[in-house]
């Protein structure tokens, strides 16, 4: 038998169709069912479950991230408010202390002025009385001198 | 091989010889079924081992199976469309995996070490019966897909842009299985023959790059067959507006 039998061979040949064809078709259909049960369904289930898991985890993570950002903003706002309040308290306290200082200063000044005035008045009156005294003394002395002079005559 | 000029033990070339098994009046090619059972067995073993203990964090063979599953899903989804690809994914995937393990198994396993009384072991897809069987299954599938999805409106496809297309579309129904089966059969048989002839002529080094090319061709042919099958099914279920 020649090793190269092509068309029209009574036995063998490249294009030798026989019951191999339907049997192979049946075998492939059977294999499809077996692989569907053993491979496509279970692997598909695992892969799709994981895809779902990843998807839900991602959305959850996004949600949590948004929440965290919101909280951060809230805290930042609170912090800003607290800073402003603190600043206000400080400036108020500064203004208060300034006012108190000025008041105290004015009071001290006026007291000092008053006491100075009083002292000056006292000095004035004492000078006045000393002058008067002097005047009367001078008058008395004058009189004495006059009397002495008159007496000596 | 008495009259054959080929005498080297591993470089013998037998084309068109078969190991016949007789069942009553039916005759089948024994070597095709022997190799296909071994390869299907290997494929099923891999699948069973890989799916035995599946976890959310994949380990070992599960990774490979998930990669294959994902690859087949993408193939089916892009060709058939989002709506019905799930129904056809097992069929497309089985075609791809069966043709792939057949082609690669035929090229990688040293079948020639096993002596048969007649014919020789090789890729099941190098036998015209196998490829025609696969191609006819594809034809049946796309008819079934079209009819089950659109009912008799499926036949609108034949006159789709204009009724002038009718004869071409009818011819297509014959050329589709013909081209599918002959493309696969021709490529795989030619690959086996080229390697065998080269091994016969230059038994060292030279056949190796051709063998690698053969592996590449084998993988591409499996992909082409599965992609075209999916495309034909997608074409049949597509809605025209």
GROMACS .gro file of C-alpha atoms in nm:
model
  394
    1UNK     CA    1   0.000   0.000   0.000
    2UNK     CA    2   0.136   0.340  -0.091
    3UNK     CA    3   0.196   0.573   0.201
    4UNK     CA    4   0.027   0.862   0.022
    5UNK     CA    5  -0.333   0.772  -0.047
    6UNK     CA    6  -0.545   1.072  -0.124
    7UNK     CA    7  -0.879   1.085  -0.297
    8UNK     CA    8  -1.081   0.791  -0.404
    9UNK     CA    9  -0.898   0.533  -0.201
   10UNK     CA   10  -1.089   0.218  -0.126
   11UNK     CA   11  -0.930   0.206   0.216
   12UNK     CA   12  -0.766   0.489   0.411
   13UNK     CA   13  -0.668   0.822   0.263
   14UNK     CA   14  -0.663   1.176   0.394
   15UNK     CA   15  -1.032   1.231   0.325
   16UNK     CA   16  -1.157   0.908   0.466
   17UNK     CA   17  -1.493   0.990   0.624
   18UNK     CA   18  -1.656   0.726   0.840
   19UNK     CA   19  -1.825   0.684   1.177
   20UNK     CA   20  -1.537   0.876   1.338
   21UNK     CA   21  -1.714   1.200   1.244
   22UNK     CA   22  -2.047   1.157   1.431
   23UNK     CA   23  -1.872   0.986   1.721
   24UNK     CA   24  -1.625   1.273   1.753
   25UNK     CA   25  -1.912   1.522   1.737
   26UNK     CA   26  -2.092   1.335   2.014
   27UNK     CA   27  -1.771   1.320   2.214
   28UNK     CA   28  -1.723   1.698   2.184
   29UNK     CA   29  -2.084   1.765   2.287
   30UNK     CA   30  -2.034   1.536   2.587
   31UNK     CA   31  -1.709   1.715   2.669
   32UNK     CA   32  -1.895   2.047   2.653
   33UNK     CA   33  -2.141   1.926   2.917
   34UNK     CA   34  -1.866   1.781   3.136
   35UNK     CA   35  -1.653   2.095   3.114
   36UNK     CA   36  -1.958   2.311   3.181
   37UNK     CA   37  -2.020   2.125   3.506
   38UNK     CA   38  -1.657   2.079   3.610
   39UNK     CA   39  -1.496   2.397   3.480
   40UNK     CA   40  -1.710   2.683   3.349
   41UNK     CA   41  -1.974   2.691   3.625
   42UNK     CA   42  -1.750   2.656   3.933
   43UNK     CA   43  -1.470   2.880   3.805
   44UNK     CA   44  -1.723   3.136   3.682
   45UNK     CA   45  -1.889   3.135   4.023
   46UNK     CA   46  -1.560   3.199   4.202
   47UNK     CA   47  -1.446   3.468   3.958
   48UNK     CA   48  -1.779   3.652   3.961
   49UNK     CA   49  -1.805   3.632   4.339
   50UNK     CA   50  -1.461   3.786   4.364
   51UNK     CA   51  -1.553   4.056   4.113
   52UNK     CA   52  -1.863   4.135   4.322
   53UNK     CA   53  -1.654   4.136   4.638
   54UNK     CA   54  -1.398   4.374   4.488
   55UNK     CA   55  -1.672   4.600   4.356
   56UNK     CA   56  -1.859   4.621   4.687
   57UNK     CA   57  -1.535   4.666   4.880
   58UNK     CA   58  -1.439   4.950   4.652
   59UNK     CA   59  -1.773   5.128   4.685
   60UNK     CA   60  -1.761   5.079   5.062
   61UNK     CA   61  -1.409   5.215   5.076
   62UNK     CA   62  -1.514   5.514   4.866
   63UNK     CA   63  -1.807   5.575   5.100
   64UNK     CA   64  -1.580   5.555   5.402
   65UNK     CA   65  -1.329   5.787   5.242
   66UNK     CA   66  -1.604   6.042   5.175
   67UNK     CA   67  -1.714   6.012   5.538
   68UNK     CA   68  -1.360   6.063   5.659
   69UNK     CA   69  -1.320   6.368   5.438
   70UNK     CA   70  -1.646   6.509   5.572
   71UNK     CA   71  -1.534   6.452   5.931
   72UNK     CA   72  -1.199   6.610   5.854
   73UNK     CA   73  -1.371   6.916   5.713
   74UNK     CA   74  -1.597   6.937   6.019
   75UNK     CA   75  -1.300   6.917   6.249
   76UNK     CA   76  -1.113   7.178   6.047
   77UNK     CA   77  -1.414   7.410   6.071
   78UNK     CA   78  -1.438   7.348   6.444
   79UNK     CA   79  -1.068   7.416   6.483
   80UNK     CA   80  -1.100   7.737   6.284
   81UNK     CA   81  -1.394   7.847   6.502
   82UNK     CA   82  -1.200   7.769   6.818
   83UNK     CA   83  -0.898   7.965   6.694
   84UNK     CA   84  -1.116   8.263   6.611
   85UNK     CA   85  -1.283   8.245   6.952
   86UNK     CA   86  -0.946   8.226   7.124
   87UNK     CA   87  -0.821   8.523   6.923
   88UNK     CA   88  -1.128   8.719   7.021
   89UNK     CA   89  -1.083   8.635   7.390
   90UNK     CA   90  -0.719   8.740   7.372
   91UNK     CA   91  -0.795   9.071   7.205
   92UNK     CA   92  -1.079   9.139   7.448
   93UNK     CA   93  -0.850   9.069   7.741
   94UNK     CA   94  -0.588   9.296   7.591
   95UNK     CA   95  -0.843   9.574   7.545
   96UNK     CA   96  -0.967   9.522   7.902
   97UNK     CA   97  -0.620   9.538   8.047
   98UNK     CA   98  -0.545   9.847   7.838
   99UNK     CA   99  -0.862  10.011   7.970
  100UNK     CA  100  -0.784   9.921   8.329
  101UNK     CA  101  -0.430  10.052   8.288
  102UNK     CA  102  -0.555  10.381   8.148
  103UNK     CA  103  -0.813  10.415   8.422
  104UNK     CA  104  -0.557  10.342   8.687
  105UNK     CA  105  -0.319  10.587   8.528
  106UNK     CA  106  -0.584  10.860   8.511
  107UNK     CA  107  -0.684  10.799   8.870
  108UNK     CA  108  -0.323  10.814   8.986
  109UNK     CA  109  -0.267  11.129   8.785
  110UNK     CA  110  -0.573  11.302   8.925
  111UNK     CA  111  -0.481  11.196   9.277
  112UNK     CA  112  -0.132  11.325   9.228
  113UNK     CA  113  -0.269  11.649   9.087
  114UNK     CA  114  -0.512  11.681   9.375
  115UNK     CA  115  -0.249  11.625   9.638
  116UNK     CA  116  -0.014  11.863   9.459
  117UNK     CA  117  -0.290  12.123   9.449
  118UNK     CA  118  -0.361  12.070   9.814
  119UNK     CA  119   0.003  12.103   9.901
  120UNK     CA  120   0.032  12.418   9.693
  121UNK     CA  121  -0.273  12.567   9.861
  122UNK     CA  122  -0.122  12.485  10.198
  123UNK     CA  123   0.204  12.642  10.095
  124UNK     CA  124   0.015  12.943   9.967
  125UNK     CA  125  -0.184  12.982  10.286
  126UNK     CA  126   0.123  12.934  10.499
  127UNK     CA  127   0.305  13.189  10.286
  128UNK     CA  128   0.008  13.418  10.320
  129UNK     CA  129   0.004  13.375  10.694
  130UNK     CA  130   0.382  13.414  10.708
  131UNK     CA  131   0.353  13.731  10.500
  132UNK     CA  132   0.077  13.860  10.725
  133UNK     CA  133   0.288  13.773  11.026
  134UNK     CA  134   0.580  13.950  10.870
  135UNK     CA  135   0.364  14.246  10.789
  136UNK     CA  136   0.232  14.273  11.143
  137UNK     CA  137   0.579  14.214  11.281
  138UNK     CA  138   0.711  14.485  11.051
  139UNK     CA  139   0.432  14.718  11.158
  140UNK     CA  140   0.504  14.644  11.525
  141UNK     CA  141   0.874  14.699  11.465
  142UNK     CA  142   0.799  15.020  11.281
  143UNK     CA  143   0.584  15.136  11.569
  144UNK     CA  144   0.859  15.041  11.812
  145UNK     CA  145   1.116  15.227  11.608
  146UNK     CA  146   0.890  15.525  11.591
  147UNK     CA  147   0.821  15.515  11.964
  148UNK     CA  148   1.197  15.478  12.039
  149UNK     CA  149   1.280  15.762  11.809
  150UNK     CA  150   1.009  15.976  11.966
  151UNK     CA  151   1.123  15.878  12.310
  152UNK     CA  152   1.484  15.962  12.236
  153UNK     CA  153   1.378  16.310  12.135
  154UNK     CA  154   0.585   0.055   0.578
  155UNK     CA  155   0.744  -0.208   0.363
  156UNK     CA  156   0.736  -0.009   0.043
  157UNK     CA  157   0.799   0.322   0.213
  158UNK     CA  158   1.128   0.493   0.145
  159UNK     CA  159   1.130   0.628   0.499
  160UNK     CA  160   1.329   0.405   0.728
  161UNK     CA  161   1.446   0.609   1.031
  162UNK     CA  162   1.269   0.482   1.345
  163UNK     CA  163   1.116   0.819   1.452
  164UNK     CA  164   1.103   0.983   1.113
  165UNK     CA  165   0.863   0.752   0.941
  166UNK     CA  166   0.591   0.926   0.748
  167UNK     CA  167   0.250   0.777   0.712
  168UNK     CA  168  -0.023   0.984   0.557
  169UNK     CA  169  -0.378   0.865   0.519
  170UNK     CA  170  -0.330   0.540   0.701
  171UNK     CA  171  -0.561   0.464   0.986
  172UNK     CA  172  -0.599   0.214   1.263
  173UNK     CA  173  -0.950   0.087   1.201
  174UNK     CA  174  -1.182  -0.030   1.472
  175UNK     CA  175  -1.483  -0.216   1.345
  176UNK     CA  176  -1.817  -0.200   1.526
  177UNK     CA  177  -2.067  -0.401   1.321
  178UNK     CA  178  -2.095  -0.204   0.999
  179UNK     CA  179  -1.935   0.107   1.148
  180UNK     CA  180  -1.567   0.175   1.112
  181UNK     CA  181  -1.384   0.435   1.311
  182UNK     CA  182  -1.029   0.567   1.322
  183UNK     CA  183  -0.889   0.418   1.639
  184UNK     CA  184  -0.577   0.636   1.660
  185UNK     CA  185  -0.789   0.955   1.665
  186UNK     CA  186  -0.992   0.834   1.959
  187UNK     CA  187  -0.692   0.698   2.148
  188UNK     CA  188  -0.511   1.033   2.138
  189UNK     CA  189  -0.826   1.234   2.199
  190UNK     CA  190  -0.911   1.025   2.507
  191UNK     CA  191  -0.561   1.069   2.647
  192UNK     CA  192  -0.571   1.446   2.586
  193UNK     CA  193  -0.927   1.489   2.715
  194UNK     CA  194  -0.822   1.288   3.019
  195UNK     CA  195  -0.529   1.523   3.077
  196UNK     CA  196  -0.754   1.827   3.033
  197UNK     CA  197  -1.016   1.692   3.273
  198UNK     CA  198  -0.747   1.598   3.526
  199UNK     CA  199  -0.615   1.954   3.516
  200UNK     CA  200  -0.967   2.092   3.557
  201UNK     CA  201  -1.055   1.857   3.843
  202UNK     CA  202  -0.727   1.925   4.025
  203UNK     CA  203  -0.764   2.301   3.975
  204UNK     CA  204  -1.126   2.326   4.090
  205UNK     CA  205  -1.093   2.089   4.384
  206UNK     CA  206  -1.027   2.354   4.645
  207UNK     CA  207  -1.111   2.695   4.508
  208UNK     CA  208  -1.059   3.002   4.721
  209UNK     CA  209  -1.107   3.374   4.687
  210UNK     CA  210  -0.729   3.414   4.684
  211UNK     CA  211  -0.639   3.180   4.398
  212UNK     CA  212  -0.347   2.944   4.436
  213UNK     CA  213  -0.161   2.723   4.190
  214UNK     CA  214  -0.369   2.562   3.915
  215UNK     CA  215  -0.671   2.774   4.008
  216UNK     CA  216  -0.482   3.075   3.870
  217UNK     CA  217  -0.436   2.903   3.535
  218UNK     CA  218  -0.800   2.794   3.519
  219UNK     CA  219  -0.923   3.142   3.609
  220UNK     CA  220  -0.697   3.291   3.344
  221UNK     CA  221  -0.839   3.051   3.086
  222UNK     CA  222  -1.194   3.121   3.201
  223UNK     CA  223  -1.139   3.495   3.179
  224UNK     CA  224  -0.979   3.462   2.835
  225UNK     CA  225  -1.270   3.254   2.704
  226UNK     CA  226  -1.523   3.491   2.857
  227UNK     CA  227  -1.362   3.791   2.690
  228UNK     CA  228  -1.352   3.604   2.360
  229UNK     CA  229  -1.718   3.502   2.382
  230UNK     CA  230  -1.831   3.841   2.508
  231UNK     CA  231  -1.661   4.045   2.238
  232UNK     CA  232  -1.780   3.819   1.955
  233UNK     CA  233  -2.130   3.718   2.071
  234UNK     CA  234  -2.232   4.024   2.269
  235UNK     CA  235  -2.331   4.096   2.624
  236UNK     CA  236  -2.681   3.951   2.597
  237UNK     CA  237  -2.637   3.582   2.522
  238UNK     CA  238  -2.265   3.514   2.553
  239UNK     CA  239  -2.321   3.324   2.879
  240UNK     CA  240  -2.524   3.053   2.702
  241UNK     CA  241  -2.248   2.992   2.449
  242UNK     CA  242  -1.940   3.035   2.662
  243UNK     CA  243  -1.909   2.662   2.753
  244UNK     CA  244  -1.934   2.560   2.388
  245UNK     CA  245  -1.683   2.818   2.264
  246UNK     CA  246  -1.453   2.738   2.555
  247UNK     CA  247  -1.475   2.364   2.493
  248UNK     CA  248  -1.393   2.415   2.126
  249UNK     CA  249  -1.093   2.628   2.219
  250UNK     CA  250  -0.963   2.397   2.491
  251UNK     CA  251  -1.022   2.076   2.293
  252UNK     CA  252  -0.855   2.208   1.978
  253UNK     CA  253  -0.573   2.361   2.181
  254UNK     CA  254  -0.490   2.045   2.378
  255UNK     CA  255  -0.531   1.839   2.059
  256UNK     CA  256  -0.290   2.058   1.860
  257UNK     CA  257  -0.033   2.096   2.136
  258UNK     CA  258  -0.067   1.738   2.252
  259UNK     CA  259  -0.013   1.620   1.896
  260UNK     CA  260   0.299   1.835   1.869
  261UNK     CA  261   0.450   1.790   2.214
  262UNK     CA  262   0.390   1.427   2.308
  263UNK     CA  263   0.628   1.184   2.136
  264UNK     CA  264   0.351   0.962   2.003
  265UNK     CA  265   0.585   0.794   1.755
  266UNK     CA  266   0.735   0.594   2.041
  267UNK     CA  267   0.412   0.394   2.046
  268UNK     CA  268   0.393   0.146   1.761
  269UNK     CA  269   0.054   0.086   1.605
  270UNK     CA  270  -0.024  -0.201   1.364
  271UNK     CA  271  -0.145   0.057   1.112
  272UNK     CA  272  -0.140   0.436   1.100
  273UNK     CA  273   0.020   0.645   1.371
  274UNK     CA  274  -0.081   0.849   1.672
  275UNK     CA  275  -0.093   1.225   1.632
  276UNK     CA  276  -0.307   1.531   1.685
  277UNK     CA  277  -0.677   1.437   1.668
  278UNK     CA  278  -0.728   1.760   1.474
  279UNK     CA  279  -0.505   1.631   1.193
  280UNK     CA  280  -0.790   1.396   1.100
  281UNK     CA  281  -1.053   1.545   0.868
  282UNK     CA  282  -1.333   1.365   1.057
  283UNK     CA  283  -1.256   1.557   1.376
  284UNK     CA  284  -1.241   1.899   1.214
  285UNK     CA  285  -1.555   1.842   1.008
  286UNK     CA  286  -1.734   1.722   1.321
  287UNK     CA  287  -1.633   2.040   1.504
  288UNK     CA  288  -1.727   2.262   1.208
  289UNK     CA  289  -2.069   2.099   1.172
  290UNK     CA  290  -2.129   2.147   1.544
  291UNK     CA  291  -2.054   2.516   1.491
  292UNK     CA  292  -2.301   2.530   1.200
  293UNK     CA  293  -2.572   2.363   1.406
  294UNK     CA  294  -2.495   2.598   1.694
  295UNK     CA  295  -2.535   2.919   1.501
  296UNK     CA  296  -2.856   2.801   1.340
  297UNK     CA  297  -2.987   2.701   1.681
  298UNK     CA  298  -2.867   3.029   1.836
  299UNK     CA  299  -3.037   3.236   1.565
  300UNK     CA  300  -3.363   3.041   1.568
  301UNK     CA  301  -3.391   3.020   1.947
  302UNK     CA  302  -3.316   3.390   1.991
  303UNK     CA  303  -3.514   3.542   1.705
  304UNK     CA  304  -3.746   3.263   1.590
  305UNK     CA  305  -3.827   3.277   1.220
  306UNK     CA  306  -3.704   3.635   1.209
  307UNK     CA  307  -3.361   3.476   1.196
  308UNK     CA  308  -3.408   3.436   0.821
  309UNK     CA  309  -3.428   3.813   0.781
  310UNK     CA  310  -3.052   3.787   0.813
  311UNK     CA  311  -3.040   3.629   0.465
  312UNK     CA  312  -3.195   3.931   0.298
  313UNK     CA  313  -3.053   4.177   0.538
  314UNK     CA  314  -2.922   4.482   0.362
  315UNK     CA  315  -3.090   4.380   0.033
  316UNK     CA  316  -3.246   4.060  -0.106
  317UNK     CA  317  -2.955   4.047  -0.353
  318UNK     CA  318  -2.752   3.905  -0.066
  319UNK     CA  319  -2.969   3.591  -0.046
  320UNK     CA  320  -2.759   3.361  -0.271
  321UNK     CA  321  -2.434   3.477  -0.110
  322UNK     CA  322  -2.566   3.418   0.238
  323UNK     CA  323  -2.687   3.072   0.142
  324UNK     CA  324  -2.347   2.989  -0.004
  325UNK     CA  325  -2.191   3.120   0.316
  326UNK     CA  326  -2.374   2.853   0.517
  327UNK     CA  327  -2.177   2.594   0.319
  328UNK     CA  328  -1.845   2.777   0.305
  329UNK     CA  329  -1.838   2.846   0.677
  330UNK     CA  330  -1.807   2.482   0.793
  331UNK     CA  331  -1.594   2.402   0.491
  332UNK     CA  332  -1.339   2.675   0.561
  333UNK     CA  333  -1.344   2.612   0.937
  334UNK     CA  334  -1.274   2.241   0.900
  335UNK     CA  335  -1.019   2.264   0.620
  336UNK     CA  336  -0.827   2.549   0.777
  337UNK     CA  337  -0.774   2.355   1.099
  338UNK     CA  338  -0.714   2.021   0.929
  339UNK     CA  339  -0.473   2.168   0.674
  340UNK     CA  340  -0.270   2.367   0.922
  341UNK     CA  341  -0.224   2.086   1.171
  342UNK     CA  342  -0.160   1.817   0.911
  343UNK     CA  343   0.082   2.042   0.723
  344UNK     CA  344   0.262   2.119   1.046
  345UNK     CA  345   0.299   1.750   1.126
  346UNK     CA  346   0.415   1.676   0.773
  347UNK     CA  347   0.670   1.959   0.766
  348UNK     CA  348   0.817   1.844   1.096
  349UNK     CA  349   0.820   1.481   0.983
  350UNK     CA  350   0.983   1.562   0.648
  351UNK     CA  351   1.245   1.784   0.813
  352UNK     CA  352   1.321   1.522   1.074
  353UNK     CA  353   1.358   1.272   0.794
  354UNK     CA  354   1.593   1.498   0.595
  355UNK     CA  355   1.792   1.665   0.875
  356UNK     CA  356   1.736   1.479   1.202
  357UNK     CA  357   1.921   1.740   1.412
  358UNK     CA  358   1.861   2.103   1.515
  359UNK     CA  359   1.686   2.221   1.200
  360UNK     CA  360   1.340   2.084   1.287
  361UNK     CA  361   1.340   2.257   1.629
  362UNK     CA  362   1.249   2.612   1.512
  363UNK     CA  363   0.986   2.460   1.284
  364UNK     CA  364   0.849   2.272   1.586
  365UNK     CA  365   0.824   2.600   1.776
  366UNK     CA  366   0.654   2.758   1.479
  367UNK     CA  367   0.419   2.459   1.485
  368UNK     CA  368   0.332   2.523   1.849
  369UNK     CA  369   0.260   2.886   1.764
  370UNK     CA  370   0.043   2.787   1.466
  371UNK     CA  371  -0.139   2.532   1.681
  372UNK     CA  372  -0.231   2.788   1.943
  373UNK     CA  373  -0.333   3.042   1.678
  374UNK     CA  374  -0.551   2.785   1.500
  375UNK     CA  375  -0.733   2.700   1.822
  376UNK     CA  376  -0.793   3.070   1.882
  377UNK     CA  377  -0.907   3.129   1.522
  378UNK     CA  378  -1.152   2.838   1.531
  379UNK     CA  379  -1.304   2.947   1.862
  380UNK     CA  380  -1.317   3.313   1.759
  381UNK     CA  381  -1.484   3.237   1.426
  382UNK     CA  382  -1.733   3.001   1.591
  383UNK     CA  383  -1.821   3.277   1.839
  384UNK     CA  384  -1.839   3.532   1.558
  385UNK     CA  385  -2.082   3.315   1.356
  386UNK     CA  386  -2.302   3.268   1.663
  387UNK     CA  387  -2.283   3.642   1.735
  388UNK     CA  388  -2.379   3.717   1.375
  389UNK     CA  389  -2.682   3.487   1.406
  390UNK     CA  390  -2.814   3.642   1.728
  391UNK     CA  391  -2.739   4.002   1.632
  392UNK     CA  392  -3.045   4.225   1.605
  393UNK     CA  393  -3.078   4.417   1.278
  394UNK     CA  394  -3.241   4.754   1.286
   0.00000   0.00000   0.00000
